[in-house]
C-alpha atoms as a printed R data frame, in Angstrom:
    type eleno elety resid chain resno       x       y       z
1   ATOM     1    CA   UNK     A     1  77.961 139.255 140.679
2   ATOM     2    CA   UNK     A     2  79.166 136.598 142.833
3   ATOM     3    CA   UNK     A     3  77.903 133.890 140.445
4   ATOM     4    CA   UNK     A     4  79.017 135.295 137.443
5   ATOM     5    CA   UNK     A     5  83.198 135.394 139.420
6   ATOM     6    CA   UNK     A     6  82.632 131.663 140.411
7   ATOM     7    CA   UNK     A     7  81.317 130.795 136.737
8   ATOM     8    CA   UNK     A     8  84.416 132.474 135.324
9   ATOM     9    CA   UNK     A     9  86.988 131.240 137.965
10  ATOM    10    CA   UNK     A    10  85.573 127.784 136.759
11  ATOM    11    CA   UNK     A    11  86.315 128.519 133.396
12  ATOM    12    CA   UNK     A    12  89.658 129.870 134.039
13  ATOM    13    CA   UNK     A    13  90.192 126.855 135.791
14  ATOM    14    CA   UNK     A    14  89.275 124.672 133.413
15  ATOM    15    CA   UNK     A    15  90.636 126.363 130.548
16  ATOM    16    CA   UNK     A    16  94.506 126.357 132.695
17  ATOM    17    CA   UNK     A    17  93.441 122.182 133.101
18  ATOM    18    CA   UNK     A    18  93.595 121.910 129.250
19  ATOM    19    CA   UNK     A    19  96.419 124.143 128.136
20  ATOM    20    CA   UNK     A    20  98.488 121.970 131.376
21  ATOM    21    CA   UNK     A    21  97.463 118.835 129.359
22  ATOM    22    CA   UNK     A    22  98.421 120.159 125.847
23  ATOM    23    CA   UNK     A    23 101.401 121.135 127.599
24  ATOM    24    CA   UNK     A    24 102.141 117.763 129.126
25  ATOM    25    CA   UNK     A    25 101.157 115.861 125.874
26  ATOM    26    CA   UNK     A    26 103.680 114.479 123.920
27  ATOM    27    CA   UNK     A    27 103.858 115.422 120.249
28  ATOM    28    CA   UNK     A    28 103.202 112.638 117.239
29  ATOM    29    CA   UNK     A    29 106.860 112.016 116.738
30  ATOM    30    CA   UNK     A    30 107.863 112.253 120.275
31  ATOM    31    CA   UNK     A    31 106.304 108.585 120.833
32  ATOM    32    CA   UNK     A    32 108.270 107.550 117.800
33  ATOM    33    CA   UNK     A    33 112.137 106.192 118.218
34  ATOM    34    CA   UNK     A    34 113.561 105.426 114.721
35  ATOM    35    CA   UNK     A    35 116.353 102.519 115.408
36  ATOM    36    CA   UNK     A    36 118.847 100.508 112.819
37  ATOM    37    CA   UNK     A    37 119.394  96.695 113.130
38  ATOM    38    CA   UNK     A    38 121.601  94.399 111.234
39  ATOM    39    CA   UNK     A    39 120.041  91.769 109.648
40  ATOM    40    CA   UNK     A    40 121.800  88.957 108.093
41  ATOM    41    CA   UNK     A    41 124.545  91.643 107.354
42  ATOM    42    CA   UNK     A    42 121.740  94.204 105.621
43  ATOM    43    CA   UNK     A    43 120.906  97.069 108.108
44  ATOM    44    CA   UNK     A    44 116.668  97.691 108.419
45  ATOM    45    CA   UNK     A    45 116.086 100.632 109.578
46  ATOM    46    CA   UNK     A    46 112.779 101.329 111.407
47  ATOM    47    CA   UNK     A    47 110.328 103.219 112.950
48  ATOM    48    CA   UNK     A    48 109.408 101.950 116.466
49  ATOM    49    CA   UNK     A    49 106.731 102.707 119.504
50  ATOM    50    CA   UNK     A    50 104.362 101.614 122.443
51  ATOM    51    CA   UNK     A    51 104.400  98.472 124.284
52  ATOM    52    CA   UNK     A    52 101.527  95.363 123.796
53  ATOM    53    CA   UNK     A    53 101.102  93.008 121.249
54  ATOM    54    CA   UNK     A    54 103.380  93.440 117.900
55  ATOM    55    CA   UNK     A    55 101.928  95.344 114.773
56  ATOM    56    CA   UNK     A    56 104.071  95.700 111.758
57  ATOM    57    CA   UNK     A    57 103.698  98.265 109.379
58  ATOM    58    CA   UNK     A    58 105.338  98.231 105.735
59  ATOM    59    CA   UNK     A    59 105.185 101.066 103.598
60  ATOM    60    CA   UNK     A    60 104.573 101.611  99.705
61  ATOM    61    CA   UNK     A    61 106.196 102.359  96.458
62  ATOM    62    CA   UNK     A    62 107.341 106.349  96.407
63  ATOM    63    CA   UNK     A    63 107.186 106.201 100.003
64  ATOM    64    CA   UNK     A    64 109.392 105.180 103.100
65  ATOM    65    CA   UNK     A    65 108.094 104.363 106.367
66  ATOM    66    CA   UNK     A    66 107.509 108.049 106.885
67  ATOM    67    CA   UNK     A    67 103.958 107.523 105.738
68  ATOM    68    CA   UNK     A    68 102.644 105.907 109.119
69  ATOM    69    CA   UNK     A    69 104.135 108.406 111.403
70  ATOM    70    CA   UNK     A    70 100.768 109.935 111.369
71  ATOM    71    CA   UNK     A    71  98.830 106.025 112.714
72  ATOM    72    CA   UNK     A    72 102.319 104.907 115.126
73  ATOM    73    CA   UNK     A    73 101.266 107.266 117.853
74  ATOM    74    CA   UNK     A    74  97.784 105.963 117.690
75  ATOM    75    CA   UNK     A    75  98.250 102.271 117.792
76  ATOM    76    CA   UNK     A    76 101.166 102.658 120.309
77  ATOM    77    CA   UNK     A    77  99.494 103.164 123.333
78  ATOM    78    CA   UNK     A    78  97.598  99.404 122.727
79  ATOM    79    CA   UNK     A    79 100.728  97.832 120.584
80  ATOM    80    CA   UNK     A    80 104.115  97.902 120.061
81  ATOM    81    CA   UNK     A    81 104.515  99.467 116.757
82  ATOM    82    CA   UNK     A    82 107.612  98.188 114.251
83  ATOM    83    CA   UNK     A    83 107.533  99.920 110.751
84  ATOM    84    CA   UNK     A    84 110.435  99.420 108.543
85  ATOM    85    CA   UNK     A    85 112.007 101.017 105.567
86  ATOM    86    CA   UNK     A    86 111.814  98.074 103.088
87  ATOM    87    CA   UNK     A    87 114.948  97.006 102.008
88  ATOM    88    CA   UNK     A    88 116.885  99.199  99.900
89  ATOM    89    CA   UNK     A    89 114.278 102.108 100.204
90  ATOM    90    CA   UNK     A    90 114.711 104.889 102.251
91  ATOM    91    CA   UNK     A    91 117.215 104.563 105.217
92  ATOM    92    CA   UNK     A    92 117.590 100.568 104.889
93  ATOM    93    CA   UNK     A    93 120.422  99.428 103.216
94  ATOM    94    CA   UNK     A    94 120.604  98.097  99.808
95  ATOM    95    CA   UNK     A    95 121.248  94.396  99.669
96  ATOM    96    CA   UNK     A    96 123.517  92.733  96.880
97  ATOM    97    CA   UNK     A    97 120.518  90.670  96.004
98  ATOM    98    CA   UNK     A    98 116.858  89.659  96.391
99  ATOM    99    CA   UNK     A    99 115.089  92.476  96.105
100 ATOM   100    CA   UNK     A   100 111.744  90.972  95.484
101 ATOM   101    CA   UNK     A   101 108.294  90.440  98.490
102 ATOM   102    CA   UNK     A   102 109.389  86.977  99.472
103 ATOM   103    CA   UNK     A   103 113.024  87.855 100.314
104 ATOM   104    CA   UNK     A   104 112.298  90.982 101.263
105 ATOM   105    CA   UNK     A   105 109.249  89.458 104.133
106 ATOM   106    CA   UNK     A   106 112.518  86.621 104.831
107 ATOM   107    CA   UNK     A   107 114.635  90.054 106.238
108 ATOM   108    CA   UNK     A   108 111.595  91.773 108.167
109 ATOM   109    CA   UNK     A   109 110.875  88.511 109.736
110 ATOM   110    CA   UNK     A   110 114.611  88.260 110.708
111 ATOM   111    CA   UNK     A   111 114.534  91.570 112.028
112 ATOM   112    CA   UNK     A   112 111.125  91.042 114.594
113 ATOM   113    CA   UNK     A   113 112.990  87.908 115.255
114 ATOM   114    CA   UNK     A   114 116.091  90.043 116.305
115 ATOM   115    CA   UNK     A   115 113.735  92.419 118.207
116 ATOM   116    CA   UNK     A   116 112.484  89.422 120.107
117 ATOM   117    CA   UNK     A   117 109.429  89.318 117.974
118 ATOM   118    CA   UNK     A   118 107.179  85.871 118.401
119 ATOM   119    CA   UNK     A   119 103.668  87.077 116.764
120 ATOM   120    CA   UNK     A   120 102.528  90.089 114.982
121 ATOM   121    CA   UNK     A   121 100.162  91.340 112.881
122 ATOM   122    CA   UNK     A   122 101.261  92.748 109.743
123 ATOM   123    CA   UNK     A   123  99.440  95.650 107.752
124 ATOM   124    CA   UNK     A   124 101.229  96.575 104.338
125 ATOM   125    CA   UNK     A   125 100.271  99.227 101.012
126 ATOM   126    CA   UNK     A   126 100.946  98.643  97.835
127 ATOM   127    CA   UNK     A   127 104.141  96.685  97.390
128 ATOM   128    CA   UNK     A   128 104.489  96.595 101.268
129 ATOM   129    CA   UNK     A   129 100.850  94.994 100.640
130 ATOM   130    CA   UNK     A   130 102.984  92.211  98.829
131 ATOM   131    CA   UNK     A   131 105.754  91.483 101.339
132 ATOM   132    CA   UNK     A   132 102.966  91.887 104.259
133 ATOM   133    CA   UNK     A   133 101.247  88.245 102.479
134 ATOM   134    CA   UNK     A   134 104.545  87.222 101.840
135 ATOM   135    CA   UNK     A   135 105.427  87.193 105.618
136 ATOM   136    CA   UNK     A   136 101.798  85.649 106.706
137 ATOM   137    CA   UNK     A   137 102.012  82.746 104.212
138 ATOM   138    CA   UNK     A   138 105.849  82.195 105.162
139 ATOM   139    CA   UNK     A   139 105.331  82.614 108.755
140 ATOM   140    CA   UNK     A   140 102.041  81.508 108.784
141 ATOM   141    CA   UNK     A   141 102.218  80.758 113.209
142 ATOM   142    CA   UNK     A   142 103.433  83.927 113.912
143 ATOM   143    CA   UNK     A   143 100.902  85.920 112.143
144 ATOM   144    CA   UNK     A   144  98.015  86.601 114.198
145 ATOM   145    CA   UNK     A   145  96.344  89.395 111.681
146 ATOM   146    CA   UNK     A   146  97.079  90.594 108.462
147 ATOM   147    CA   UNK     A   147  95.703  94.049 106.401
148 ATOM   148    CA   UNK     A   148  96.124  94.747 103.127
149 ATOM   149    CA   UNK     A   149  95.549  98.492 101.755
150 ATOM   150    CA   UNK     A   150  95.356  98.995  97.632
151 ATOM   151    CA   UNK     A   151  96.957  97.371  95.600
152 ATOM   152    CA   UNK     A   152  97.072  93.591  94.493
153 ATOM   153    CA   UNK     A   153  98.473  90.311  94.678
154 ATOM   154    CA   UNK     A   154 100.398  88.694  91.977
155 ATOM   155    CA   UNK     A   155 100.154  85.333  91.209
156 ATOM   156    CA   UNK     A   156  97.007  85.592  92.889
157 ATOM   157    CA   UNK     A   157  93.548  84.771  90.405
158 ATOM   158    CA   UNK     A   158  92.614  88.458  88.777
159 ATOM   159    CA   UNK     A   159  96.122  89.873  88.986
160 ATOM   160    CA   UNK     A   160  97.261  90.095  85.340
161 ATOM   161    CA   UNK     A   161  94.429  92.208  84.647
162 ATOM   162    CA   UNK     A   162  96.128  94.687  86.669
163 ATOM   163    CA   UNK     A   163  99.543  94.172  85.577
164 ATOM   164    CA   UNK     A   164  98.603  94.001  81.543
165 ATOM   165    CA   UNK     A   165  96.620  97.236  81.714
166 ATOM   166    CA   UNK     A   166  98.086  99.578  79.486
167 ATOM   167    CA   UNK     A   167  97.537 102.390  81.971
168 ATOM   168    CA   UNK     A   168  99.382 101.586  84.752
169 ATOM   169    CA   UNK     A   169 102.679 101.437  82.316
170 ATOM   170    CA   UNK     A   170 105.222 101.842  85.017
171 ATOM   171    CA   UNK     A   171 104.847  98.543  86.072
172 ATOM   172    CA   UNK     A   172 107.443  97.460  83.497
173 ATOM   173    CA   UNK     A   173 109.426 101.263  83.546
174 ATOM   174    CA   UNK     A   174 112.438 100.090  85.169
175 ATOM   175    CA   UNK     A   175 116.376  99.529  83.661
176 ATOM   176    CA   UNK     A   176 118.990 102.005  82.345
177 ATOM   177    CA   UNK     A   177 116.898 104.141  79.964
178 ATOM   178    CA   UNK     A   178 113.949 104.941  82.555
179 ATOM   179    CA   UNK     A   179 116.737 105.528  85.274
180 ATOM   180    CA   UNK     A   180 118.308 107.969  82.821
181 ATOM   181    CA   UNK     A   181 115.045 109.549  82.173
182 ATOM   182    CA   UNK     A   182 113.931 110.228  85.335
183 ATOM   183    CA   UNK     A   183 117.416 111.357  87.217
184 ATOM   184    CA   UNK     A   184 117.063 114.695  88.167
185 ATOM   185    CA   UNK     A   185 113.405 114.499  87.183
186 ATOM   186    CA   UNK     A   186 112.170 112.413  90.295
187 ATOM   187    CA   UNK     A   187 109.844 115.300  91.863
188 ATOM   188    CA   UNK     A   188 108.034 115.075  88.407
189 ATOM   189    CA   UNK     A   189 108.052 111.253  88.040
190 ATOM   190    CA   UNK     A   190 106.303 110.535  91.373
191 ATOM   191    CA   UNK     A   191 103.594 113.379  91.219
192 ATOM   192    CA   UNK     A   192 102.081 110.929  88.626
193 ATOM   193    CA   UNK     A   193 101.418 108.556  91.385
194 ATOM   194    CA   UNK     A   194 100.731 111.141  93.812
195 ATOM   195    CA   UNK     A   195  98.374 113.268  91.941
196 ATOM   196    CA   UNK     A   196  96.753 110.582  89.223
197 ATOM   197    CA   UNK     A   197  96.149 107.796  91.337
198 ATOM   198    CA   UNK     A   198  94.393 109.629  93.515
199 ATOM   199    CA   UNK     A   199  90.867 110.315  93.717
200 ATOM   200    CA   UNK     A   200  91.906 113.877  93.994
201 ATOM   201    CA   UNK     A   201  94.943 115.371  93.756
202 ATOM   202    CA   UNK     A   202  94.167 117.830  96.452
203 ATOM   203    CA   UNK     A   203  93.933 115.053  99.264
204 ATOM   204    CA   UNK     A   204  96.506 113.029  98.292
205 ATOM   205    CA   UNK     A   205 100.330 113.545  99.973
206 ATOM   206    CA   UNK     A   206 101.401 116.489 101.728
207 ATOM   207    CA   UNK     A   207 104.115 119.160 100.422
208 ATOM   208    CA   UNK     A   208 106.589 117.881 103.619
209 ATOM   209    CA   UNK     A   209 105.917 114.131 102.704
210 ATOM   210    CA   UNK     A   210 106.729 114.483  99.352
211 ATOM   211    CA   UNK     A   211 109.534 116.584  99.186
212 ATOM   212    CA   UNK     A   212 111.029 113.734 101.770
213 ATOM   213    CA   UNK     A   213 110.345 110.860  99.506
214 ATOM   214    CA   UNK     A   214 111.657 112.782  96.659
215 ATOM   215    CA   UNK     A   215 114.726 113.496  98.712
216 ATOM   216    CA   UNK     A   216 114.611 109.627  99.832
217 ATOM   217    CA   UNK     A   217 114.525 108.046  96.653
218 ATOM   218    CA   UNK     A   218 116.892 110.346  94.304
219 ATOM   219    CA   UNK     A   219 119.863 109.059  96.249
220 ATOM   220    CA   UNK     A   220 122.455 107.255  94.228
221 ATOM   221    CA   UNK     A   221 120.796 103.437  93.348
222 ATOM   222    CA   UNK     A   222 117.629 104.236  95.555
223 ATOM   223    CA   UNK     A   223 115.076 104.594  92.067
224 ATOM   224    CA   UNK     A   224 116.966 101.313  90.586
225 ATOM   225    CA   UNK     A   225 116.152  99.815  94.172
226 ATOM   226    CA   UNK     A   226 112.766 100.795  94.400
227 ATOM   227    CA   UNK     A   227 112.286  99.427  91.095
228 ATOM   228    CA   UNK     A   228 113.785  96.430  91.822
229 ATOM   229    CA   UNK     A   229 110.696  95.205  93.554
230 ATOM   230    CA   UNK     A   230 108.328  95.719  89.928
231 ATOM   231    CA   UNK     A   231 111.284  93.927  87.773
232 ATOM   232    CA   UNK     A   232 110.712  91.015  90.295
233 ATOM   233    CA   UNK     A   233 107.068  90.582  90.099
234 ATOM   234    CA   UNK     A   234 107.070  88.022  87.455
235 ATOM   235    CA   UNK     A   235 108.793  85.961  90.027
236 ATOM   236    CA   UNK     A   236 106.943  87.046  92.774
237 ATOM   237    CA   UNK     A   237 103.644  86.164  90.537
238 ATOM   238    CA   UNK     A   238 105.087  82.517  91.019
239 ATOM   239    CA   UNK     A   239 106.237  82.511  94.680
240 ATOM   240    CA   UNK     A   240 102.453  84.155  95.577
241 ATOM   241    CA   UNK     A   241 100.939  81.165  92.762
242 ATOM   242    CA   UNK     A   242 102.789  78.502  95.198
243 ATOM   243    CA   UNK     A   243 101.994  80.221  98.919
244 ATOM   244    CA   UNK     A   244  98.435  80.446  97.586
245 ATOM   245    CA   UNK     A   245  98.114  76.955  97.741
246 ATOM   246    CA   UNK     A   246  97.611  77.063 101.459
247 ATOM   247    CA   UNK     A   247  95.216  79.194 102.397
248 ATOM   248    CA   UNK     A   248  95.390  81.262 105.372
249 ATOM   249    CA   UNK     A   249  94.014  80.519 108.886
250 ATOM   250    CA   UNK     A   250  93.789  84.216 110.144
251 ATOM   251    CA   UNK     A   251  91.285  87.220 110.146
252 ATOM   252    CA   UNK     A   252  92.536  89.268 106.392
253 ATOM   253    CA   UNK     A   253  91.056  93.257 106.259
254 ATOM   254    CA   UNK     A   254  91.622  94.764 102.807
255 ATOM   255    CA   UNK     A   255  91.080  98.411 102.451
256 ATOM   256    CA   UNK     A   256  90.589  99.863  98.988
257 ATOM   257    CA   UNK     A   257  89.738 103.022  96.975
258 ATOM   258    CA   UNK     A   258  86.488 102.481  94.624
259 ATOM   259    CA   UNK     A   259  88.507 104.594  92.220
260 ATOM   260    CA   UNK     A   260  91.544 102.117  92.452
261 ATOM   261    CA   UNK     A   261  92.328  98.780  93.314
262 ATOM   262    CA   UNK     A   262  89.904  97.777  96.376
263 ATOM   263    CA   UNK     A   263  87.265  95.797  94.393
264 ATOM   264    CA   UNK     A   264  90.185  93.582  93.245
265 ATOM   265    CA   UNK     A   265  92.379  93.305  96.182
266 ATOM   266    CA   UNK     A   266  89.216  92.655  97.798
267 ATOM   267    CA   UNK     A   267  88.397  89.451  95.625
268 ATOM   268    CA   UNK     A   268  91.996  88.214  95.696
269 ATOM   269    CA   UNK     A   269  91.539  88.014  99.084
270 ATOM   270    CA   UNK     A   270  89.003  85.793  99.712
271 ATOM   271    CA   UNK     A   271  90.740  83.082  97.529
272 ATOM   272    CA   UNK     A   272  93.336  83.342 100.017
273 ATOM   273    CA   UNK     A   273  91.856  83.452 103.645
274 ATOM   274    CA   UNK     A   274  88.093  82.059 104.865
275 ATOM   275    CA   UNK     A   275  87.750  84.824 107.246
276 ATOM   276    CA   UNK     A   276  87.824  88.750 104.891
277 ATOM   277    CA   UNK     A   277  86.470  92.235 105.451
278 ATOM   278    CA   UNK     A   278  86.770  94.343 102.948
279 ATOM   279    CA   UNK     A   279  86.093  97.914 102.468
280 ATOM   280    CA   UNK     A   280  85.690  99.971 100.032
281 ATOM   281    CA   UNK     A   281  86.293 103.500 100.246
282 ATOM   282    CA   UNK     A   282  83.920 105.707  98.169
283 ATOM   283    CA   UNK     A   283  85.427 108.846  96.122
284 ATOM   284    CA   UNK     A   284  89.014 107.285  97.011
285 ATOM   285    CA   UNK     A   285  92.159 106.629  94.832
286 ATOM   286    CA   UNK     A   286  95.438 104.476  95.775
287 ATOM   287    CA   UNK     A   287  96.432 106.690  99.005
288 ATOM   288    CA   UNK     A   288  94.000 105.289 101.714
289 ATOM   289    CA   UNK     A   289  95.663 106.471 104.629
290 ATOM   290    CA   UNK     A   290  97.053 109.760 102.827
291 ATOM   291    CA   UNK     A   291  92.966 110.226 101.148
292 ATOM   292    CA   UNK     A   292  91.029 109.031 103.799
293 ATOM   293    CA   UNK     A   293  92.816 109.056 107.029
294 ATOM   294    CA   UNK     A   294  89.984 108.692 109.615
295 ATOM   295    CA   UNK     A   295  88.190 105.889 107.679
296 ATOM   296    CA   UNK     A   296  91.325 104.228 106.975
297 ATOM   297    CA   UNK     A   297  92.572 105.049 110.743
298 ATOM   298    CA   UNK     A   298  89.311 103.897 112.075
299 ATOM   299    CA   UNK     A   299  88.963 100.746 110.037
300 ATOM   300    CA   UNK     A   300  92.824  99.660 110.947
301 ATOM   301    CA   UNK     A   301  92.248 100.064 114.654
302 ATOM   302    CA   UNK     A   302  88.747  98.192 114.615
303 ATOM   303    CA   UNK     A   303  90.266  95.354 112.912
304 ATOM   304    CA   UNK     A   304  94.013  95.115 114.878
């Protein structure tokens, strides 16, 4: 009897230990501050957290810097954590010009500057894949790291493949017309991404992420910004053709769905940096993170 009252006045004990610490545990977002900053007169605004060295994290096409809420909390307590909304997407301002990756790396560089930024390591998806190697082969000394998740590079050997297949057509849907067409219709223009470029629809985004992004981008001039960055890629095809020149002198991760991009992004990438690791994610589409969060998590924080 008086074994079995010590065994469960451990267990009490223990049990009041753990409900103290999920107490005392800060939620996700409570590590997360999001700040604005002026940057050459366009305000960036971002997601920031932790203390250590600097990771910077740029978001996607039909997302908004939302989409690493889930990883900031697990990188800040080694780094200090910096994810922007890319320039006129989500709660960043819309610039008069140059929205394209090489400007648009020019403005997040400005802004790490501001935030008294010397070296980071940059991790970017899809276009944010684009200004992340924009902002390593620009800044080439203050890049320690850089990861790249799905998608590809223009300019970069293998690229018009991707960008002449007839199946990715909204590469080349931007302008009056599509704007018209998809106003009011936004919800059903992005669950094309969401649903058909993923592996399967069912672990793709969540109902709260994409009701946010909808929200995000169906502001007035937030599609035509967003699309901005496709309309540019025939310029940014030439930019990357030029930075490509000079190879790289620092570790590159790619991370890549087998039923998406990651066999090509994974090529391109050893034509631009000696030192790649690339994985391949089996059964995965175009949302890494969003698909396969632990392997993606996992891989991320190995590598950074």
């Amino acid at each position: 009897m008086k074994k079995s009252c010590t065994r469960s006045g451990i267990i009490a004990f223990v049990f009041l230990l753990a409900v103290s610490a999920a107490i005392a545990q800060p939620s996700d977002d409570s590590v997360i501050a999001a700040r604005d900053a002026e940057v050459g007169g366009v305000k960036l605004h971002y997601l920031t957290a932790g203390d250590g060295p600097v990771v910077i994290l740029l978001h996607g096409y039909t997302q908004t810097s939302r989409m690493w809420r889930p990883l900031i909390p697990l990188l800040a307590g080694k780094f200090r954590v910096i994810a922007p909304d890319l320039p006129g997407i989500g709660d960043s301002a819309i610039p008069a010009d140059g929205l394209d990756m090489k400007t648009a790396a020019i403005r997040v560089h400005a802004l790490a500057k501001s935030l008294g930024v010397e070296k980071a390591r940059v991790v970017g998806h899809d276009i944010g894949l684009m200004v992340a190697y924009a902002y390593a082969a620009q800044f080439p000394s203050e890049t320690e790291k850089l990861a790249l998740l799905d998608a590809f590079l223009p300019g970069v050997e293998g690229w018009e493949a991707v960008y002449d297949d007839p199946n990715v057509w909204h590469f080349r849907f931007h302008g009056p017309t599509p704007e018209a067409l998809v106003s009011g219709r936004e919800r059903t223009y992005f669950a094309y991404f969401w649903n058909d470029l993923a592996a399967d629809k069912a672990r793709s985004l969540n109902v709260a992420d994409r009701a946010a992004y909808v929200t995000a981008y169906s502001r007035p001039g937030r599609m035509r910004a967003g699309w901005a960055y496709f309309a540019a890629w025939p310029q940014t095809a030439k930019d990357f053709a030029q930075l490509a020149q000079t190879r790289l002198a620092i570790p590159v991760l790619t991370i890549g769905g087998d039923k998406s991009l990651g066999e090509v992004l994974g090529r391109q990438a050893k034509l631009i940096s000696p030192d790649v690791t690339v994985i391949v994610l089996k059964d995965t589409g175009h949302w890494v993170l969003e698909e396969r969060p632990k392997e993606t998590t996992d891989a991320l924080l190995s590598f950074l």
